[in-house]
mmCIF file of C-alpha atoms in Angstrom:
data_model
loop_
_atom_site.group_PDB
_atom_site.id
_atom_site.type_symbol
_atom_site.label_atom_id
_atom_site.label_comp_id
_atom_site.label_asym_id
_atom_site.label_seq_id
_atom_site.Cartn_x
_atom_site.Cartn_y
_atom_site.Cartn_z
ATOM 1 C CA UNK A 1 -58.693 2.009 -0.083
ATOM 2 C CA UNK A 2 -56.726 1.965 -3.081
ATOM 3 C CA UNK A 3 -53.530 1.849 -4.980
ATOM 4 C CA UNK A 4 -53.432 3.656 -8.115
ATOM 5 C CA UNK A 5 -50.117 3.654 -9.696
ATOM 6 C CA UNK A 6 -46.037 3.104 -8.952
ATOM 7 C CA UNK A 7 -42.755 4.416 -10.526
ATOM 8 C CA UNK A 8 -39.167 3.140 -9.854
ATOM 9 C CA UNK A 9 -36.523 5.794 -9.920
ATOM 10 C CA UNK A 10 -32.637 4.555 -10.600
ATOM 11 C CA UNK A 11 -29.615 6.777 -9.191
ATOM 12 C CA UNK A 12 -29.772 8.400 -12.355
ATOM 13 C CA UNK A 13 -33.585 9.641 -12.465
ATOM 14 C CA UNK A 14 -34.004 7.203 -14.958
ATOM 15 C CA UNK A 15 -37.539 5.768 -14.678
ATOM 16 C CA UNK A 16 -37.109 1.617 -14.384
ATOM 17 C CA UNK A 17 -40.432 0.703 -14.192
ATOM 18 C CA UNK A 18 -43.933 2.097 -14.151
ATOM 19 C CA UNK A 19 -47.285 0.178 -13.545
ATOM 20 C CA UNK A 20 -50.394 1.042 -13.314
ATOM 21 C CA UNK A 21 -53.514 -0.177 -11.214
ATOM 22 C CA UNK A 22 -55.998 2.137 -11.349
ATOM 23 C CA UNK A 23 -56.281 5.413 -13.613
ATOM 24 C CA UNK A 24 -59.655 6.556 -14.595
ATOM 25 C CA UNK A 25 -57.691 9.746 -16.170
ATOM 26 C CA UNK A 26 -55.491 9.823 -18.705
ATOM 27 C CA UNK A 27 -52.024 11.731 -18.134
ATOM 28 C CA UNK A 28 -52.086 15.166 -19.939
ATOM 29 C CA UNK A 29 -48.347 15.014 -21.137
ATOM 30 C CA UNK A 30 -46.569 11.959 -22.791
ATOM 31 C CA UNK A 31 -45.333 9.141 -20.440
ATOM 32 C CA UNK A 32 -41.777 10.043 -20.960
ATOM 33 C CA UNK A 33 -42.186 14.152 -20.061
ATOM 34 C CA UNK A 34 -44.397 12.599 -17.093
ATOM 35 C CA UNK A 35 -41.492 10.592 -15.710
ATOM 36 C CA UNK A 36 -39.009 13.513 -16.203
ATOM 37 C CA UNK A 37 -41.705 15.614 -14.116
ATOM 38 C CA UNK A 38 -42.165 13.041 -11.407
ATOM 39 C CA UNK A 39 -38.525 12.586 -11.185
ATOM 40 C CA UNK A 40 -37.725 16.274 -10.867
ATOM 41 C CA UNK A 41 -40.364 16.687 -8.660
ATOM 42 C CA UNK A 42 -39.136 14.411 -6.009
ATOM 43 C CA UNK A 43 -35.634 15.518 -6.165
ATOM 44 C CA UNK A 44 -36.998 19.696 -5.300
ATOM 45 C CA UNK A 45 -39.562 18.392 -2.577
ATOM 46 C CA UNK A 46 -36.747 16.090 -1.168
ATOM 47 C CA UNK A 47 -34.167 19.340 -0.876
ATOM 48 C CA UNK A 48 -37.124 21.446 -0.146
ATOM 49 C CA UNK A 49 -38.132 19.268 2.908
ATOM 50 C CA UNK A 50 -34.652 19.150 3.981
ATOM 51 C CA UNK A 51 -33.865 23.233 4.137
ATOM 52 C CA UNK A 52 -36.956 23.651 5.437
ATOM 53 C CA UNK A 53 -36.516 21.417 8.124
ATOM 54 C CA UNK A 54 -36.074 22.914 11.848
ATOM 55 C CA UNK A 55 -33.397 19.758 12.811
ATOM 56 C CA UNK A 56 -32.225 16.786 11.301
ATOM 57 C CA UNK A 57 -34.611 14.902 9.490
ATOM 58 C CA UNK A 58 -34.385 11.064 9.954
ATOM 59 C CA UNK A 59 -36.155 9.547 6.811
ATOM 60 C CA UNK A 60 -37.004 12.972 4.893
ATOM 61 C CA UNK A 61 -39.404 13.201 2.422
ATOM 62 C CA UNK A 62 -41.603 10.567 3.314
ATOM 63 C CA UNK A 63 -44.875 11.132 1.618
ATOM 64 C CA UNK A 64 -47.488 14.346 0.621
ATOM 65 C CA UNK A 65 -51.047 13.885 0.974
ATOM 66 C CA UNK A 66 -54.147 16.223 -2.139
ATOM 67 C CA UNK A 67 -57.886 15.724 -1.327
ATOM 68 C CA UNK A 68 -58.052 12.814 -3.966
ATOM 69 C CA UNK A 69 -54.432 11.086 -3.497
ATOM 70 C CA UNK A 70 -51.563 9.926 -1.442
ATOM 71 C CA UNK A 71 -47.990 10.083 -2.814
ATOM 72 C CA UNK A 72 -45.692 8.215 -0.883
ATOM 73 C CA UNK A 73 -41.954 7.769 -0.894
ATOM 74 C CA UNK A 74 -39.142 5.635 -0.493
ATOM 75 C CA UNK A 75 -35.533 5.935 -1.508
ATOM 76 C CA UNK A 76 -33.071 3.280 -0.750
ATOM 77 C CA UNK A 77 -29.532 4.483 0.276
ATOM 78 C CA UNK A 78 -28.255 2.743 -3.328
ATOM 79 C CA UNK A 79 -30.271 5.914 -4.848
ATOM 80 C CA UNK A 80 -33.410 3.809 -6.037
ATOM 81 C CA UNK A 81 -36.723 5.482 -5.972
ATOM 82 C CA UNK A 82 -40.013 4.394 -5.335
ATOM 83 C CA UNK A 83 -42.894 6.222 -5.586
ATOM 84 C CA UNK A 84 -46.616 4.506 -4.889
ATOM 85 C CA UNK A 85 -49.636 6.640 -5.368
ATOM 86 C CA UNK A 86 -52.872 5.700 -3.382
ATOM 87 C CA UNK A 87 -55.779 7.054 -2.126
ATOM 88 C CA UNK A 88 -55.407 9.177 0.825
ATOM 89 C CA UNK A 89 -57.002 7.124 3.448
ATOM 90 C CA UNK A 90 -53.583 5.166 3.476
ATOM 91 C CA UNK A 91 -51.033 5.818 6.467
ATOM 92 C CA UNK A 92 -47.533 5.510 6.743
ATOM 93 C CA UNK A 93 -46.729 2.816 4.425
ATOM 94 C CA UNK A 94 -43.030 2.912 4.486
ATOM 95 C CA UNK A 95 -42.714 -0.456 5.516
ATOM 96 C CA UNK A 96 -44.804 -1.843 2.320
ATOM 97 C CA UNK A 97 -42.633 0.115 0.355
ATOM 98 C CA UNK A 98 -39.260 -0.968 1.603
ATOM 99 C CA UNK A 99 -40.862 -4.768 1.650
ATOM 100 C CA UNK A 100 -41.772 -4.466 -2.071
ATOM 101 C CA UNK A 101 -37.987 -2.911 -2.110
ATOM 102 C CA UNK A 102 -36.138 -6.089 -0.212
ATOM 103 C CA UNK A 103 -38.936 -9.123 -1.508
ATOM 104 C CA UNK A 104 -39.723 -8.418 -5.018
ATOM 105 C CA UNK A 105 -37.338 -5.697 -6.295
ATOM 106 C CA UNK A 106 -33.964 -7.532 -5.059
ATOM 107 C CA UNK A 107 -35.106 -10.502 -5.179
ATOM 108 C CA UNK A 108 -36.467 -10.799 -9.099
ATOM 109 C CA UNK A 109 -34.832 -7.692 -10.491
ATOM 110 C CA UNK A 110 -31.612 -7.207 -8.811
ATOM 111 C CA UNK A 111 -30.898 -11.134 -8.210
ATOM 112 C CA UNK A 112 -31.766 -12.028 -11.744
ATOM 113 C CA UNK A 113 -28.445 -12.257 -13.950
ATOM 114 C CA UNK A 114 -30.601 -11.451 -16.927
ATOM 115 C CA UNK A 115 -31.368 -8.130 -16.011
ATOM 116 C CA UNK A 116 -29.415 -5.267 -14.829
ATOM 117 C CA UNK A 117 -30.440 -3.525 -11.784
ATOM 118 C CA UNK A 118 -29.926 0.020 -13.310
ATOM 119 C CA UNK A 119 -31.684 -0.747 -16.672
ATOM 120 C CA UNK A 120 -34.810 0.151 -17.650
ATOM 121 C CA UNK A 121 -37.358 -2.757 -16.717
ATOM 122 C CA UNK A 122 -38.854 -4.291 -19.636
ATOM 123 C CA UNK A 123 -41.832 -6.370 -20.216
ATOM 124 C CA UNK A 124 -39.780 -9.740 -20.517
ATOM 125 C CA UNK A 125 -39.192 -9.460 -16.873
ATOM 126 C CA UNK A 126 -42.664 -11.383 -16.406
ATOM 127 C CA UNK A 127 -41.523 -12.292 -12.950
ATOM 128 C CA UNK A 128 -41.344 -9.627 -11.648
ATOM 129 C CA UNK A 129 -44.569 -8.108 -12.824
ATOM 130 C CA UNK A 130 -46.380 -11.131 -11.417
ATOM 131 C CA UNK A 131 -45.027 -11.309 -8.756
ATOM 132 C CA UNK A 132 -45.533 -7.114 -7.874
ATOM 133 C CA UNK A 133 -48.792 -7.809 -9.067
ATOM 134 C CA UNK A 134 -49.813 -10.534 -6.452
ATOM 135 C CA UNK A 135 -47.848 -8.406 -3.893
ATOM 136 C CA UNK A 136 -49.702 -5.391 -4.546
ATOM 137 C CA UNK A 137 -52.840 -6.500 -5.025
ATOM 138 C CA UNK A 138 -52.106 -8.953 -1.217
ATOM 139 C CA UNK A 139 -51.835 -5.662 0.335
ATOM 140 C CA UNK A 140 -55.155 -4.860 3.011
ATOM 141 C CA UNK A 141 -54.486 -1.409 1.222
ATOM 142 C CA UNK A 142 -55.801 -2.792 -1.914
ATOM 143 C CA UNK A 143 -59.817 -3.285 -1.882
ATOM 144 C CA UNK A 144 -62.545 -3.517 -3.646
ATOM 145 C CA UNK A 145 -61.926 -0.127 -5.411
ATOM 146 C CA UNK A 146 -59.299 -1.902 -7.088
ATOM 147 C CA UNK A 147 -60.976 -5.066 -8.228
ATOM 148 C CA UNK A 148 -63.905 -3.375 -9.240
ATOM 149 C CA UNK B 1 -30.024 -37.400 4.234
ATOM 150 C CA UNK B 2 -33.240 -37.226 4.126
ATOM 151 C CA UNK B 3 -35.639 -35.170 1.842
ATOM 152 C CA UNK B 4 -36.995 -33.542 4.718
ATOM 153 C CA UNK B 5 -33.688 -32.615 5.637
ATOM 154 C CA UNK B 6 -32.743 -31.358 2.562
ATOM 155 C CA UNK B 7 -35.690 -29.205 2.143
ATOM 156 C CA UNK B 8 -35.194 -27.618 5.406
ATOM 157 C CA UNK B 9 -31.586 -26.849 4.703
ATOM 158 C CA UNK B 10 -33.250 -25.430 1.428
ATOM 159 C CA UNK B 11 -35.156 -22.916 3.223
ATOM 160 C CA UNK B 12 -32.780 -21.879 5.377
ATOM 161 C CA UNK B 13 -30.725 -20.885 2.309
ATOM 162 C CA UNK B 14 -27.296 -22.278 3.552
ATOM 163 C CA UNK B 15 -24.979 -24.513 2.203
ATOM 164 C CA UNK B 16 -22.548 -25.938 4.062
ATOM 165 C CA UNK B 17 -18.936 -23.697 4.679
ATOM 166 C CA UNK B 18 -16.903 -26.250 3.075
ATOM 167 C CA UNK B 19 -18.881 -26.256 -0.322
ATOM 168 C CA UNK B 20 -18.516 -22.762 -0.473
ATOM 169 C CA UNK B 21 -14.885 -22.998 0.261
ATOM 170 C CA UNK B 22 -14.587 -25.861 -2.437
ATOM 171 C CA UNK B 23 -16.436 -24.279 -4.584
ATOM 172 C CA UNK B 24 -14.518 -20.543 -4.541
ATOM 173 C CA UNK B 25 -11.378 -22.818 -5.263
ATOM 174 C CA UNK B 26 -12.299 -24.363 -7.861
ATOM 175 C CA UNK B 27 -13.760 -21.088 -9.804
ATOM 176 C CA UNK B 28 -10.032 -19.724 -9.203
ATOM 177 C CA UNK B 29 -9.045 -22.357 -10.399
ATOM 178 C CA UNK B 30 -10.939 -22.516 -13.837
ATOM 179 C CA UNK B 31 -9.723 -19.214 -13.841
ATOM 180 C CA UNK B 32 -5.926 -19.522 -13.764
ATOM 181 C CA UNK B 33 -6.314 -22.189 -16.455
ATOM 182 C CA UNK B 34 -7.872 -19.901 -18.479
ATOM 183 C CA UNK B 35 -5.560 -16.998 -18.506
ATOM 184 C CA UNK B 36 -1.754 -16.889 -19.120
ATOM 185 C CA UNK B 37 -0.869 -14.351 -16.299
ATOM 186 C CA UNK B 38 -1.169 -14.158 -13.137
ATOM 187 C CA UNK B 39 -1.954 -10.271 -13.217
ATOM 188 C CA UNK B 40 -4.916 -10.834 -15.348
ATOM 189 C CA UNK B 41 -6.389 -13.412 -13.271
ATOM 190 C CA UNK B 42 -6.135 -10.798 -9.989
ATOM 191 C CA UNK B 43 -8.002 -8.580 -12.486
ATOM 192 C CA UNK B 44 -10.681 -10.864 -13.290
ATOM 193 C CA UNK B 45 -11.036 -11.896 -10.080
ATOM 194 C CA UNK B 46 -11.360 -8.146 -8.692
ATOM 195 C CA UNK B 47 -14.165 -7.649 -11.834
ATOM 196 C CA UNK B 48 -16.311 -10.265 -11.339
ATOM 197 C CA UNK B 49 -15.526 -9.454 -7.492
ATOM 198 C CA UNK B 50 -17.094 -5.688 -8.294
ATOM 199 C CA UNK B 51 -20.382 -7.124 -10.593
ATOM 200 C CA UNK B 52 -20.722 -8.872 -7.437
ATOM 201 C CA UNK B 53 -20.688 -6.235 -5.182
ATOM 202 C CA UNK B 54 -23.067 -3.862 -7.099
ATOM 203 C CA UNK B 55 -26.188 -6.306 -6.754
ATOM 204 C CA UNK B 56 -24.825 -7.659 -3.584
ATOM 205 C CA UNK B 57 -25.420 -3.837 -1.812
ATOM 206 C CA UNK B 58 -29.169 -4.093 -2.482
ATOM 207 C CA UNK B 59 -29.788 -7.700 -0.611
ATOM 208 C CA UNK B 60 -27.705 -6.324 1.924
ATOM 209 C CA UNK B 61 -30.075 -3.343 2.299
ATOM 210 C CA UNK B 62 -32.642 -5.608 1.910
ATOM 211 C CA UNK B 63 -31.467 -7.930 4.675
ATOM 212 C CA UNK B 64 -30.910 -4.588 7.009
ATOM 213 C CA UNK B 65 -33.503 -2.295 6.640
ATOM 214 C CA UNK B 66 -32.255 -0.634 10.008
ATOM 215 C CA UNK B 67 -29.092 0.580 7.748
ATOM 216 C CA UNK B 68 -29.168 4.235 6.403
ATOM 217 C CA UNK B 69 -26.531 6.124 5.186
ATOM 218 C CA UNK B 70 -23.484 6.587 6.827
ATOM 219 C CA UNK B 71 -22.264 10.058 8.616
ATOM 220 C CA UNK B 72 -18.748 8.809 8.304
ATOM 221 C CA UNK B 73 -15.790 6.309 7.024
ATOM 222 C CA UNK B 74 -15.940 5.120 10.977
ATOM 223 C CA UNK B 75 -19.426 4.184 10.696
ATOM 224 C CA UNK B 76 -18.852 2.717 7.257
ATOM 225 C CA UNK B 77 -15.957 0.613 8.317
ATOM 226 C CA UNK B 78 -18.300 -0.559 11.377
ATOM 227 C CA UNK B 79 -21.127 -1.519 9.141
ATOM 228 C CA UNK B 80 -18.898 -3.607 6.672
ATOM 229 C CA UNK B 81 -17.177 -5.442 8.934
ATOM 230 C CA UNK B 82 -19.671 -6.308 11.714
ATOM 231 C CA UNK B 83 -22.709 -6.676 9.386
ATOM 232 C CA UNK B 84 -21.358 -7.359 5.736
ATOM 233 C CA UNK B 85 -18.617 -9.280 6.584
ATOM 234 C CA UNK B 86 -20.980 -11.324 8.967
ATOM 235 C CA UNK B 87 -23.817 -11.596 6.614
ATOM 236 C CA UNK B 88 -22.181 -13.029 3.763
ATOM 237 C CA UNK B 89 -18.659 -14.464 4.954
ATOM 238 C CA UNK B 90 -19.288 -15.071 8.456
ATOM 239 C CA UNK B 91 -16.448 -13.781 9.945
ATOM 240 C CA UNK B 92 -15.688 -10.193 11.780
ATOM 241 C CA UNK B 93 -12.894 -8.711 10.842
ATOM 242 C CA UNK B 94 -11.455 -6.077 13.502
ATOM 243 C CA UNK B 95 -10.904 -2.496 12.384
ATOM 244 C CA UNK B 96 -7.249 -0.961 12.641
ATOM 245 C CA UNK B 97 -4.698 0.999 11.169
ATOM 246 C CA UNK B 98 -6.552 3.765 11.025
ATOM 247 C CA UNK B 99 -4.368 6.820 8.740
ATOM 248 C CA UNK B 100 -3.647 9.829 10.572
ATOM 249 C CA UNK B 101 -6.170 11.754 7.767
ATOM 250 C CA UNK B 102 -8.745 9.062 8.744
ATOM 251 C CA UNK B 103 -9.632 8.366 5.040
ATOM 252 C CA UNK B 104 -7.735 4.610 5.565
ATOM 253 C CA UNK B 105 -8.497 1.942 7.264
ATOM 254 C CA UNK B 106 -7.125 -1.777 7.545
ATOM 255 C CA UNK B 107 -9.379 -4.844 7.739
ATOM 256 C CA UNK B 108 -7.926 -7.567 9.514
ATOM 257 C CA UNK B 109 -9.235 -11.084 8.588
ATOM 258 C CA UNK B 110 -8.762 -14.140 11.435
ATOM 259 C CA UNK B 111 -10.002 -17.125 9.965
ATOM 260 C CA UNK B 112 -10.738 -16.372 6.216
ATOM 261 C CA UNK B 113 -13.452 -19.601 5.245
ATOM 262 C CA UNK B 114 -12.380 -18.640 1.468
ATOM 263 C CA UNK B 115 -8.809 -20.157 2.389
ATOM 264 C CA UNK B 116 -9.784 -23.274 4.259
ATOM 265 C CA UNK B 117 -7.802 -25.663 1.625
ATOM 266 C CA UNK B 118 -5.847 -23.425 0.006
ATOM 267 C CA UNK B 119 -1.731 -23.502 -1.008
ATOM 268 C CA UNK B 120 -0.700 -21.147 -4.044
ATOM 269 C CA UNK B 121 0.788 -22.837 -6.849
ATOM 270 C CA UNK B 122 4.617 -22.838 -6.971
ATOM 271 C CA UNK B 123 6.223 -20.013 -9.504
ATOM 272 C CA UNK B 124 3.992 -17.197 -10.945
ATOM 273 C CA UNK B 125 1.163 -18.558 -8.830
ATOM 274 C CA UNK B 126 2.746 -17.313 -6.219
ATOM 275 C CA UNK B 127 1.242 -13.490 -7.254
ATOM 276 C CA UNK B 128 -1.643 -14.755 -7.246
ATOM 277 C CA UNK B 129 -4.058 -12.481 -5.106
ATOM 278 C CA UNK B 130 -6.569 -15.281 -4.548
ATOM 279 C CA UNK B 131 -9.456 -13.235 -2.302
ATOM 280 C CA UNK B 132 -9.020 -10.576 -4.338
ATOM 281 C CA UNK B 133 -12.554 -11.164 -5.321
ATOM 282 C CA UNK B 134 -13.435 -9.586 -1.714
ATOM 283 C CA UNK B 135 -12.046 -6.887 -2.774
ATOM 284 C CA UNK B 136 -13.777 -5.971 -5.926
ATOM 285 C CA UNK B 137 -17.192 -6.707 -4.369
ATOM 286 C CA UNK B 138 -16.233 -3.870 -1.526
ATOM 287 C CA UNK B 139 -15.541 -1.179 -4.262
ATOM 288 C CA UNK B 140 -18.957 -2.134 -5.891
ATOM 289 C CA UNK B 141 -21.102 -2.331 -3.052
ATOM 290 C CA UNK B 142 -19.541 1.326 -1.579
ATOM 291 C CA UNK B 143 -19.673 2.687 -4.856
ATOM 292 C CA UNK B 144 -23.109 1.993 -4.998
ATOM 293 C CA UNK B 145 -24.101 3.967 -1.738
ATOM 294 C CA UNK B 146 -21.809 6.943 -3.553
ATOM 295 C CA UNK B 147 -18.493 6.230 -2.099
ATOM 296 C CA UNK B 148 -15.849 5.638 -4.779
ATOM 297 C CA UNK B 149 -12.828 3.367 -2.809
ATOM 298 C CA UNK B 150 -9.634 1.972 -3.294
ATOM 299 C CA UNK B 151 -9.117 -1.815 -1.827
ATOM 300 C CA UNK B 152 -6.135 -4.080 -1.922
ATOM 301 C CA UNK B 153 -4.438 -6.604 0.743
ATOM 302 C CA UNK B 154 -1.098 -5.613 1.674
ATOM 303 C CA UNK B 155 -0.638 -8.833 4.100
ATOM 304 C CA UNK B 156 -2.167 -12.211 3.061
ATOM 305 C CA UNK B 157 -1.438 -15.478 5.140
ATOM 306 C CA UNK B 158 -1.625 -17.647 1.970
ATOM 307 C CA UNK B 159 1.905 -15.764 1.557
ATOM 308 C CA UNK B 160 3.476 -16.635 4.407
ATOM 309 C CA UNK B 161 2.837 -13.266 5.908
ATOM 310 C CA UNK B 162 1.280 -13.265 9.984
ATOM 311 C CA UNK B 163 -1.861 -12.152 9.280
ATOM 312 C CA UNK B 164 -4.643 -11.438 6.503
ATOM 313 C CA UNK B 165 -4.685 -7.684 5.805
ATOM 314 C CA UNK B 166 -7.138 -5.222 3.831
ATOM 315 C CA UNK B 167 -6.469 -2.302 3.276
ATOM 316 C CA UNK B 168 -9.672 0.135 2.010
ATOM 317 C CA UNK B 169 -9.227 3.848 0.714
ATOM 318 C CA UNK B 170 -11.413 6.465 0.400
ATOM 319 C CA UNK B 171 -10.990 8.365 -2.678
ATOM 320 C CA UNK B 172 -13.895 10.477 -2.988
ATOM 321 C CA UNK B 173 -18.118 11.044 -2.631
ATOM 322 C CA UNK B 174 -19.431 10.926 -5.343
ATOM 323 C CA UNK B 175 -22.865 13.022 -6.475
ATOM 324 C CA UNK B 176 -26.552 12.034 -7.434
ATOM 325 C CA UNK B 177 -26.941 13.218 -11.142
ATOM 326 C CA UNK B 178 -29.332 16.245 -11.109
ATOM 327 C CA UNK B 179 -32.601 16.232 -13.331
ATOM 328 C CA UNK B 180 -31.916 18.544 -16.063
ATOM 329 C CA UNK B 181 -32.485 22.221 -15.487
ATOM 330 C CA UNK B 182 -32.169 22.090 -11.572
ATOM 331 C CA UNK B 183 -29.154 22.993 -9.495
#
């Protein structure tokens, strides 16, 4: 199984952060026009899912699956987004995402006086990106694929 | 004490109440030497109080993962008290003085550990509002989860009053920004 890529949402549909694993093809638009996609993206499939629903949804929009990928979703209740794509052999993997929210996110982005929590994450932030590296890459969803 | 002792103290990531309390007192203070009035000091107190609060929201989310959002003030005032009140003061304040509208609430403090050692200075000091860093860190944490609230203490035992009193209003919900071009 794999991971292939992850975005962090703020409040403000800002994209924080973006990393990538794995991407054997190249985005067709600029990075920028692909975050403002992705972000406007979640926010229809998130009312969508809610209208739609036939009673009240507990988590919402959780994740969607393609026949090549997994998008999955998790959006704290302080408005941060995270979105992690992997391959679609992955299950629910809300958890993972909430653990990547509450052990790295808070506690090198958000706990670090250096850096605000609704600014955009840059590459100083080494931390961090070592640390969400190792995390990532700990995961029994990450395999071979990955490494290879 | 030992260095095993210290290292397990270390990972249980707890100092001891009355450094805390020492601590707190001597940041106020620093504080009132620094600035002339007393009002300004309250002020500072309250900002840093609210920088506070907005990173403070996210361990607490963190820490609670069981936590969604709330349906109502009620289950909001539950939450802060019994959980972030307990989490990062230890204490549980009780809930009362509820406005008719229901868009007030009081927070009453037994036992505040900021206050252990604590007698206001004589004069001016004696506006001093010397938790109000508690307050500031509950507008920024609720404004984080979109709930925009006014907090003050109208009683405050350092005062001479009977009890410690907080008093939290809600003002007003405020929106997610929409991605450009939706509605």
């Amino acid at each position: 199984m794999v991971v292939y890529n992850l975005y962090i949402f703020n409040r403000n549909g800002q994209c924080l952060f973006y990393r990538e694993w794995l991407r054997r093809r190249p985005g067709t638009m600029t990075q920028e026009e692909e975050f403002k996609l992705m972000n406007g993206f979640m926010h229809s499939i998130k009312s969508f899912v809610q209208r739609l629903s036939p009673q009240d949804l507990k988590d919402g929009f959780v994740s969607f699956k393609t026949n090549c990928y997994k998008l999955n979703y998790y959006e704290t209740a302080t408005g941060l987004k995270f979105v992690l794509n992997t391959d679609n052999n992955v299950g629910n993997i809300r958890d993972i995402l909430h653990q990547l929210y509450s052990t790295i996110f808070v506690n090198y982005i958000v706990k670090n006086p250096s850096c605000s929590a609704t600014d955009i994450i840059n590459t100083e932030q080494e931390i961090f990106i070592e640390k969400l590296d190792e995390f990532i890459s700990n995961l029994s969803i990450f395999a071979q694929t990955n490494k290879a | 004490m030992s260095r095993t002792n210290v290292k397990q103290n270390l990972d249980a990531r707890r100092v001891t109440q009355e450094l805390f309390t020492l601590t707190y007192g001597a940041f106020v203070a620093q504080i009132l030497n620094d600035y002339e009035h007393v009002d300004e000091v309250n002020k500072q107190l309250d900002k840093i109080g609210y920088n506070i609060g907005v990173r403070l929201i996210d361990d607490f989310l963190a820490r609670n993962p069981n936590v969604g959002r709330c349906h109502d003030l009620r289950e909001t005032a539950d939450v802060l008290a019994k959980q972030g009140f307990k989490t990062y003061l230890g204490i549980s304040p009780s809930i009362t003085n509820w406005s008719p509208a229901g868009d007030e609430f009081s927070l009453l403090l037994d036992g505040n550990p900021l206050t252990e050692f604590v007698e206001l200075p004589e004069g001016q000091g004696q506006k001093l509002s010397y938790n109000q860093m508690i307050c500031g860190a509950i507008r920024g944490a609720l404004e984080m989860v979109q709930l925009e609230v006014e907090c003050r203490f109208v009683q405050d035992q350092l005062k001479g009053d009977n009890a410690t009193e907080l008093r939290v209003k809600f003002l007003k919900k405020l929106e997610d920004a929409l991605p450009v071009g939706e509605d």
